[in-house]
Structures are given as C-alpha cells and as structure tokens.
Short mmCIF file of C-alpha atoms in Angstrom, two decimals:
data_model
loop_
_atom_site.label_atom_id
_atom_site.label_comp_id
_atom_site.label_asym_id
_atom_site.label_seq_id
_atom_site.Cartn_x
_atom_site.Cartn_y
_atom_site.Cartn_z
CA MET A 1 0.08 0.22 -0.04
CA ILE A 2 1.13 3.35 -0.75
CA GLN A 3 2.15 6.05 2.17
CA PHE A 4 2.15 9.50 1.89
CA HIS A 5 5.14 10.57 3.88
CA ASN A 6 4.49 14.21 3.28
CA ALA A 7 1.34 17.01 3.35
CA THR A 8 0.60 20.56 3.74
CA ASP A 9 -1.00 22.41 6.68
CA THR A 10 -3.37 25.33 6.85
CA ASP A 11 -0.37 27.66 5.82
CA ASP A 12 0.54 25.76 2.39
CA LYS A 13 3.78 24.02 4.30
CA ILE A 14 4.86 20.92 3.90
CA ILE A 15 4.95 18.94 6.57
CA ASN A 16 6.73 15.36 6.91
CA ILE A 17 5.22 12.95 9.21
CA ASN A 18 8.32 12.49 11.33
CA ASP A 19 7.42 16.65 12.20
CA VAL A 20 4.11 15.55 13.49
CA THR A 21 3.80 14.42 17.48
CA ARG A 22 0.98 13.50 19.16
CA ASP A 23 0.64 17.11 20.28
CA ASN A 24 -0.11 18.49 17.02
CA ARG A 25 -1.84 15.34 15.00
CA ALA A 26 -4.90 17.02 15.26
CA GLU A 27 -4.18 19.46 13.16
CA HIS A 28 -5.50 20.25 9.51
CA TYR A 29 -3.25 18.41 7.10
CA PHE A 30 -4.09 18.50 3.03
CA CYS A 31 -2.33 15.81 0.35
CA ILE A 32 0.01 18.04 -1.72
CA GLY A 33 -1.91 15.82 -5.01
CA CYS A 34 -5.11 17.15 -4.60
CA GLY A 35 -5.40 19.31 -1.93
CA LYS A 36 -8.17 16.87 0.02
CA GLU A 37 -7.91 16.57 4.03
CA MET A 38 -5.32 14.17 5.12
CA SER A 39 -4.65 12.47 8.26
CA ALA A 40 -1.73 11.40 10.79
CA VAL A 41 -1.01 8.00 11.28
CA LEU A 42 1.13 7.32 14.39
CA GLY A 43 0.47 3.94 15.29
CA GLU A 44 2.48 1.62 17.28
CA LYS A 45 3.02 -1.14 14.87
CA ARG A 46 2.40 0.75 11.04
CA GLU A 47 5.16 3.43 9.77
CA HIS A 48 4.24 6.59 10.29
CA HIS A 49 1.87 8.24 7.30
CA PHE A 50 -0.68 11.23 6.33
CA ARG A 51 -4.14 9.16 5.20
CA HIS A 52 -6.42 10.92 2.49
CA LYS A 53 -9.51 10.85 5.05
CA GLU A 54 -11.69 10.24 1.78
CA ASP A 55 -10.67 8.52 -1.70
CA THR A 56 -6.91 8.52 -1.86
CA CYS A 57 -5.49 10.54 -5.26
CA SER A 58 -3.62 9.97 -7.74
CA TRP A 59 0.29 8.86 -6.21
CA GLU A 60 1.63 10.39 -9.57
CA SER A 61 0.33 13.47 -8.88
CA TYR A 62 1.40 13.47 -5.84
CA LEU A 63 5.20 13.53 -6.78
CA HIS A 64 4.65 15.96 -9.18
CA GLN A 65 3.46 18.60 -6.87
CA LEU A 66 5.61 17.10 -3.91
CA GLY A 67 9.22 17.86 -6.32
CA LYS A 68 7.92 21.20 -7.62
CA LYS A 69 6.88 22.00 -3.85
CA LEU A 70 10.49 20.80 -2.13
CA ILE A 71 12.85 22.07 -5.08
CA LYS A 72 10.98 25.34 -5.05
CA GLN A 73 11.67 25.19 -1.22
CA ARG A 74 14.97 24.43 -1.39
CA PHE A 75 16.02 26.91 -3.57
CA GLU A 76 14.39 29.82 -2.12
CA THR A 77 15.76 28.81 1.32
CA SER A 78 19.04 27.43 0.99
CA THR A 79 22.35 30.33 0.44
CA GLU A 80 23.76 28.53 -2.89
CA PHE A 81 21.65 25.39 -5.36
CA ILE A 82 24.00 23.32 -7.10
CA VAL A 83 23.61 21.51 -10.13
CA GLN A 84 26.49 19.66 -12.02
CA TYR A 85 27.13 18.22 -15.50
CA TYR A 86 29.05 16.70 -17.70
CA GLY A 87 30.75 18.37 -20.77
CA GLN A 88 33.78 18.31 -23.09
CA SER A 89 36.93 20.57 -23.19
CA THR A 90 37.79 20.78 -26.80
CA CYS A 91 40.75 22.57 -28.50
CA GLN A 92 41.46 23.25 -32.19
CA LYS A 93 44.45 24.05 -31.79
CA TRP A 94 45.12 20.13 -29.72
CA GLU A 95 47.38 18.79 -32.21
CA GLU A 96 49.74 21.45 -33.06
CA CYS A 97 49.81 23.00 -29.60
CA LYS A 98 53.78 23.25 -28.07
CA LEU A 99 52.42 22.24 -24.57
CA ARG A 100 50.86 19.22 -25.01
CA LYS A 101 54.33 16.93 -25.16
CA SER A 102 55.62 18.95 -22.15
CA CYS A 103 52.44 19.69 -19.99
CA GLY A 104 50.25 16.28 -20.24
CA GLN A 105 48.51 17.55 -17.01
CA LEU A 106 46.44 20.05 -19.40
CA LYS A 107 42.91 18.76 -19.43
CA CYS A 108 42.45 20.22 -23.00
CA GLN A 109 40.92 16.58 -24.35
CA SER A 110 38.91 15.59 -21.89
CA LYS A 111 35.53 15.14 -20.33
CA LEU A 112 34.70 17.63 -17.47
CA LEU A 113 32.17 17.60 -14.71
CA PHE A 114 30.82 21.22 -14.51
CA SER A 115 29.67 22.60 -11.08
CA VAL A 116 27.30 25.33 -11.18
CA ASP A 117 25.45 27.43 -8.49
CA LEU A 118 22.08 28.63 -9.74
CA LYS A 119 21.75 31.43 -7.17
CA ASN A 120 24.83 33.13 -8.93
CA ASN A 121 22.55 34.18 -11.63
CA TYR A 122 18.91 33.82 -10.60
CA ASP A 123 17.35 34.59 -6.93
CA THR A 124 13.50 33.88 -8.12
CA CYS A 125 11.61 30.43 -8.41
CA GLU A 126 8.40 30.68 -9.61
CA GLU A 127 5.14 27.60 -9.89
CA GLU A 128 3.80 26.92 -13.27
CA ALA A 129 4.92 30.22 -15.08
CA GLY A 130 5.67 30.55 -19.06
CA TYR A 131 7.86 31.92 -21.56
CA LYS A 132 8.45 31.18 -25.27
CA GLY A 133 4.70 29.98 -25.32
CA PHE A 134 6.12 26.84 -23.14
CA ARG A 135 5.10 26.55 -19.00
CA ALA A 136 7.47 25.58 -17.01
CA ASP A 137 6.93 23.44 -13.83
CA LEU A 138 9.47 25.22 -12.01
CA LYS A 139 10.99 28.71 -13.69
CA LEU A 140 14.16 30.62 -12.48
CA THR A 141 14.64 34.21 -13.28
CA HIS A 142 16.63 36.84 -11.48
CA SER A 143 14.43 40.02 -10.60
CA GLU A 144 16.78 42.93 -11.28
CA TYR A 145 17.57 41.14 -14.85
CA PRO A 146 14.64 39.85 -16.46
CA GLU A 147 15.69 40.12 -19.75
CA ARG A 148 18.18 37.31 -18.31
CA GLU A 149 17.38 33.63 -20.16
CA PRO A 150 15.43 31.80 -17.61
CA ILE A 151 16.37 27.99 -16.69
CA PHE A 152 12.76 25.83 -16.44
CA LEU A 153 13.18 22.91 -13.65
CA GLU A 154 10.80 20.00 -14.95
CA ILE A 155 9.55 17.08 -12.48
CA PHE A 156 9.01 13.81 -14.55
CA VAL A 157 7.31 11.20 -12.64
CA THR A 158 5.07 9.90 -15.57
CA HIS A 159 4.99 12.90 -19.01
CA GLU A 160 8.66 13.22 -19.79
CA CYS A 161 9.57 16.87 -21.34
CA LYS A 162 7.68 16.91 -24.99
CA PRO A 163 10.25 17.33 -28.09
CA ASP A 164 9.18 20.86 -29.05
CA LYS A 165 9.79 22.40 -25.58
CA ILE A 166 13.42 20.68 -25.53
CA GLU A 167 14.33 21.54 -28.89
CA SER A 168 13.45 25.15 -27.96
CA GLY A 169 16.63 26.08 -26.91
CA ILE A 170 14.98 27.40 -22.99
CA LYS A 171 17.99 25.71 -20.55
CA ILE A 172 16.25 22.83 -19.14
CA ILE A 173 16.81 20.48 -16.38
CA GLU A 174 14.35 17.53 -16.62
CA ILE A 175 13.75 15.53 -12.81
CA LYS A 176 13.12 11.97 -12.65
CA ILE A 177 10.76 11.14 -9.21
CA ASP A 178 10.11 7.75 -8.96
CA SER A 179 10.21 8.40 -5.07
CA GLU A 180 9.83 10.91 -2.45
CA ILE A 181 13.44 10.37 -1.50
CA ASP A 182 14.38 11.03 -5.36
CA VAL A 183 13.29 14.17 -4.74
CA LEU A 184 16.09 15.07 -2.13
CA ARG A 185 19.13 13.87 -4.25
CA PRO A 186 21.78 16.53 -5.11
CA ILE A 187 21.02 17.35 -9.07
CA ILE A 188 23.59 15.61 -10.42
CA GLU A 189 23.97 14.12 -14.20
CA ASN A 190 24.93 10.52 -14.11
CA GLU A 191 28.45 10.53 -15.57
CA GLY A 192 29.27 8.91 -18.74
CA SER A 193 25.37 9.64 -19.79
CA MET A 194 26.33 12.40 -22.45
CA VAL A 195 27.06 10.93 -25.44
CA GLU A 196 26.88 13.61 -28.05
CA SER A 197 27.83 17.57 -27.86
CA LYS A 198 24.50 18.63 -29.27
CA PRO A 199 22.21 20.81 -26.62
CA TYR A 200 18.80 19.83 -27.26
CA THR A 201 19.58 15.35 -28.21
CA PRO A 202 23.16 14.97 -25.51
CA TYR A 203 21.06 11.51 -24.19
CA ASN A 204 21.52 7.94 -25.43
CA VAL A 205 18.00 6.99 -25.91
CA LYS A 206 18.45 3.72 -24.51
CA THR A 207 20.54 5.26 -21.57
CA ILE A 208 18.42 8.52 -20.40
CA PRO A 209 19.31 9.61 -17.17
CA PRO A 210 17.29 10.22 -14.09
CA ILE A 211 18.66 13.73 -14.04
CA ARG A 212 18.62 15.53 -17.38
CA PHE A 213 20.23 18.87 -19.13
CA TYR A 214 19.11 20.39 -21.77
CA ASN A 215 20.50 22.95 -23.85
CA PHE A 216 23.66 23.49 -21.50
CA GLU A 217 26.93 24.53 -23.37
CA ARG A 218 28.59 21.47 -23.27
CA ASN A 219 31.76 22.16 -25.46
CA VAL A 220 34.42 24.32 -23.16
CA ARG A 221 37.51 25.48 -25.42
CA PRO A 222 40.30 25.73 -22.25
CA GLU A 223 42.53 28.95 -22.11
CA TYR A 224 45.52 28.67 -20.00
CA PRO A 225 46.97 32.12 -18.66
CA LEU A 226 50.50 32.42 -19.77
CA ASN A 227 53.77 34.75 -18.22
CA ARG A 228 54.97 37.15 -20.87
CA PHE A 229 58.87 38.27 -21.25
CA TYR A 230 58.54 41.32 -23.42
CA LEU A 231 62.10 43.27 -24.63
CA TYR A 232 62.00 47.09 -25.59
CA ARG A 233 63.70 50.32 -26.19
CA ASP A 234 62.90 52.71 -23.06
CA GLY A 235 63.16 56.53 -24.07
CA ASN A 236 67.21 56.75 -23.73
CA GLY A 237 67.76 53.63 -26.50
CA LEU A 238 68.58 51.31 -24.01
CA LEU A 239 67.24 47.78 -24.56
CA ARG A 240 65.06 46.44 -21.37
CA GLY A 241 63.23 43.68 -20.60
CA CYS A 242 59.97 42.77 -18.63
CA CYS A 243 57.70 40.55 -17.36
CA GLU A 244 53.93 40.43 -17.13
CA GLN A 245 51.86 37.54 -15.23
CA ASN A 246 48.71 36.53 -16.89
CA LYS A 247 48.56 39.15 -19.50
CA ILE A 248 47.87 36.08 -22.66
CA THR A 249 46.59 32.55 -22.54
CA CYS A 250 47.63 30.03 -25.07
CA GLN A 251 44.26 30.72 -27.27
CA ASN A 252 46.06 34.02 -27.73
CA VAL A 253 49.41 33.66 -27.42
CA GLU A 254 50.25 34.45 -31.23
CA THR A 255 48.45 37.40 -31.76
CA GLU A 256 47.90 39.57 -28.62
CA HIS A 257 51.52 41.12 -28.22
CA ASN A 258 52.56 44.04 -26.45
CA ASP A 259 52.58 47.30 -28.54
CA LEU A 260 56.53 48.26 -27.36
CA SER A 261 57.92 44.33 -27.81
CA LEU A 262 60.74 44.04 -30.27
CA PHE A 263 60.54 40.20 -29.46
CA GLU A 264 58.30 38.59 -26.31
CA VAL A 265 58.85 35.11 -24.92
CA ALA A 266 55.51 33.07 -23.13
CA ILE A 267 55.72 30.74 -21.32
CA LEU A 268 53.08 28.50 -18.84
CA GLU A 269 53.84 29.49 -14.84
CA LYS A 270 53.57 25.45 -14.18
CA SER A 271 56.74 24.95 -16.47
CA VAL A 272 59.09 26.70 -14.41
CA PRO A 273 59.77 24.22 -11.71
CA ASN A 274 60.39 25.41 -8.55
CA LYS A 275 63.85 24.71 -7.82
CA GLN A 276 64.34 26.32 -11.37
CA GLN A 277 67.66 28.32 -10.92
CA TYR A 278 65.99 30.97 -13.88
CA GLY A 279 63.05 32.54 -14.39
CA LEU A 280 61.09 33.61 -17.30
CA TYR A 281 63.68 36.95 -17.19
CA SER A 282 66.57 35.81 -17.62
CA LEU A 283 65.13 33.05 -20.00
CA GLY A 284 63.91 36.25 -22.10
CA LEU A 285 67.17 37.99 -21.82
CA ALA A 286 69.03 34.53 -23.14
CA LEU A 287 67.17 34.28 -26.09
CA ALA A 288 67.23 38.01 -27.54
CA ILE A 289 70.93 38.17 -26.73
CA LYS A 290 70.82 34.34 -29.26
CA LYS A 291 68.72 36.73 -31.64
CA GLY A 292 71.22 39.25 -31.68
CA PHE A 293 70.00 41.75 -29.99
CA LYS A 294 72.38 44.25 -28.80
CA ILE A 295 71.46 43.55 -24.91
CA LYS A 296 73.90 44.83 -21.84
CA ASN A 297 73.27 43.68 -18.53
CA CYS A 298 75.55 43.28 -15.61
CA PHE A 299 74.39 39.92 -15.21
CA PHE A 300 74.96 38.89 -18.76
CA CYS A 301 78.61 40.14 -18.47
CA ASN A 302 81.39 37.35 -18.11
CA ARG A 303 83.17 39.64 -16.10
CA PHE A 304 79.91 40.12 -13.88
CA ARG A 305 81.93 38.20 -10.30
CA SER A 306 84.94 40.19 -10.41
CA CYS A 307 83.47 43.54 -11.36
CA VAL A 308 84.15 46.14 -8.48
CA LEU A 309 81.34 49.03 -8.81
CA ILE A 310 82.88 52.25 -7.05
CA LYS A 311 80.03 53.69 -4.38
CA THR A 312 80.31 57.18 -2.64
CA THR A 313 79.32 56.99 1.22
CA ASN A 314 78.27 59.67 3.73
CA GLN A 315 80.98 60.38 5.12
CA ILE A 316 83.36 62.83 3.92
CA ASN A 317 86.93 62.16 3.34
CA PRO A 318 89.05 64.72 5.97
CA GLN A 319 92.02 65.44 3.35
CA THR A 320 89.70 66.38 -0.08
CA GLY A 321 86.63 67.75 1.41
CA LYS A 322 84.34 65.07 -0.59
CA PRO A 323 82.58 62.57 -0.06
CA GLY A 324 84.52 59.42 0.70
CA VAL A 325 84.28 56.33 -1.78
CA ILE A 326 84.17 52.71 -1.26
CA ARG A 327 84.56 49.71 -3.79
CA VAL A 328 82.44 47.48 -3.62
CA PRO A 329 81.84 44.06 -5.83
CA ASN A 330 78.85 44.16 -8.29
CA HIS A 331 77.17 41.15 -7.36
CA LYS A 332 76.72 41.94 -3.89
CA ILE A 333 74.77 45.19 -4.18
CA SER A 334 70.92 45.10 -4.25
CA LYS A 335 69.05 43.65 -7.35
CA ASP A 336 67.38 46.73 -7.65
CA LEU A 337 70.58 48.28 -8.83
CA ASP A 338 70.00 49.65 -12.54
CA ARG A 339 72.15 47.45 -14.58
CA THR A 340 71.18 48.24 -18.17
CA LYS A 341 72.39 51.66 -17.44
CA ILE A 342 75.54 50.82 -15.98
CA ALA A 343 76.18 47.91 -18.70
CA SER A 344 76.00 50.47 -21.36
CA SER A 345 78.14 52.92 -20.28
CA CYS A 346 80.74 49.85 -19.07
CA PRO A 347 84.30 50.02 -22.08
CA ASN A 348 85.13 46.40 -20.55
CA TYR A 349 81.39 44.99 -20.80
CA GLN A 350 81.78 41.29 -22.77
CA THR A 351 78.93 38.77 -22.84
CA ASP A 352 78.84 35.78 -21.70
CA ASN A 353 77.28 33.50 -24.40
CA TYR A 354 78.13 30.61 -22.05
CA LEU A 355 75.44 31.57 -19.44
CA CYS A 356 73.01 32.29 -22.15
CA SER A 357 73.34 29.12 -23.26
CA ARG A 358 73.13 27.39 -19.72
CA ILE A 359 69.58 29.47 -19.26
CA ILE A 360 68.18 28.11 -22.31
CA SER A 361 69.18 24.38 -21.95
CA SER A 362 67.51 24.63 -18.76
CA PHE A 363 63.94 25.02 -20.34
CA ASN A 364 61.83 22.89 -22.30
CA PRO A 365 61.30 24.53 -25.36
CA ASP A 366 58.16 23.17 -25.99
CA THR A 367 56.78 24.74 -22.95
CA TYR A 368 57.65 28.59 -24.23
CA TRP A 369 56.94 30.93 -27.52
CA GLU A 370 59.24 33.05 -28.88
CA TRP A 371 57.65 35.59 -31.06
CA LEU A 372 60.09 38.01 -33.39
#
C-alpha cells in the first residue's frame, strides 16, 4: 500500500510525518497532490504516514506536486543551489599545441564535470510560469535582470518533456522522480550519460539518465594563462626586459602582443620548476641575446663576478673634503641597481654567451613561445 509521508498545513507549508507528534496530529493537513484533507497516522505497529480522510488521489500527482514544492523550497531557503553536469573540453589547436607534449596534466581534450551555483544568476523560482509559449513546472529568473534567459526545472513522474519544448533552446533540467526520496537527491547528471555534444539531444535513447540537462553549453575551449617577457627600447634607447603575469593565454599568445615589444617569450607558469635557478626574465634576455639583440646587462657580462663598483658614502674624506668612496663587488649589491644603465656605459662589457646557453638549456623548448 502506498504511504504518503508529506502533506501541507493550513499555511501551505510542507510537513513531513516525522515532524508530527501526538500533540499536533489533530491539526489540519492536506494532500500535496489533490489538496484534500488528510489525517496523520501515528500507530505503534505501522510506519507513520498521512492518510486521506476520503478517497485517495493519484500517487503520480502527489509525487509531481511534492517535487515542485520541495525543490522550490530548497531553492528559496538555501544560500546556494548547485547543479552538476558533464561536458567536453575541446581545443582546435590541440594537434599543433606546444604544451601538449610537455604538459600532459593539462586537460585540453577530456570530459569535465561542471559545477554551477544557480543562485549566482537567479533569485526567483516560480511555479507553472510561462516563457516563449511553454510552461515550466518551475522557472528560474532574476528579479533585477528580467531579460536574462530563464532555466526550466521540470519534474518527470510519468510525462517527459515534449520534443518541441526541448528543441526550443530553453535551458531545461529534467528531474525523474519515482519516490519521495528522489526529490531530495542532489541534481547531478550521471557520469557517462552524455554521448553527444548536441545541446538538445545529448543522450542515447537507451541510457537516458534520471537527471537530464538540455540546451546547456557542454563544449568548453580551454584557456591557460601565460606569463610573458617582452623586450623593448626605453626613452634613452637602451634595450630592457619586462615581465607580465597572466596577461595572455595559450589561445591568443600568437596574436596578442605588447605594443612596445621587439621580442617576446611566453610560458605557462607551472612549466617553471620550483627549484629552477633561472626565471622567465633570464630566459627572455638570454634568448634575445641569441637572436642578435645588442643587450647589455651586468648579469650577462662574463666579468660580472669580478666586477667592482665605486660607491660614495655619507662620510666626508678629511683630506679632500669630498664624500668618501668604497669599492663594492657588483654581484653583492642589491638587485634594485640599474644594471642595464651601468652595463651600457661600461667599456669592459663582454657578453657571457656560455651563461646564455646554460639558461636556455635549463628550459624545455616545448614549454614556451617566442615571437619576433
């Protein structure tokens, strides 16, 4: 015998039989499906349930109404409303991508589980509301952005969504309900359910899952942020390097360039090992030098370790009456020193080509792009 475990009270609030006690059992309860009055059965031997005082109604109608009310209640009382469905990460540049061989951990061609909080884009849930000539069991909209495309939540007990509603392009989440417990389950698409990327026919007819997502975007183009080094000439005509973080992606690295650039190197941040001695700045300068750019920087001079700079002090030399000077090894001075400016006027500057080669060889060439 079918037992009803939920009913509504005089305020149309859903009441579960577990919340009914002998003290409030005499209150008025009504069937969620047909609206007729019910009584609470709290016997000692049988499972507690609600029973129609007169003829019972359709179990299917009860489940359908219960599904609408509980899901609506969940949406309105929860801070988040998470739904999850499967999609495909697809990149048209995959075959020729430099990162494909070197960064196998990137999921550029794989199935993905998308997790979406519908409360981020919708704040209103209406029963039996219409849109584009179709009526939804529940329609999600946003009160401040009425022009935003809604989402339909459809409760499927015996009647599935008709093809014309699915093919309308409206985003639809159809939830199959066979029991009261089904109403409470998370709204997650079964793994392996999606067999095609077509938005309105994503399922194999033989394997239609209990929770279905229609007209949701399932194909995603992966975009990984890249760090970029660019070489430019400053106002004094000196060649300098600069690094930018996450300014470009693997999708636009070959087309989006800095307006000042004479030469660029872009790399995926995770491609640089944590214990790597050299970073993107060093790699960029080394590659630029190998390309023939006449770059001068103390770090790239083969006399850097033996170089000594003359620095003035705050102490006055009593013999000359001028500030004193000291000799300081170049490599021990703060990195804030403008070594490009110093090297540009140094008559003893000699490029350390061995250092350039060592820096370049420490990087996998399949992990970075060059643009000249």
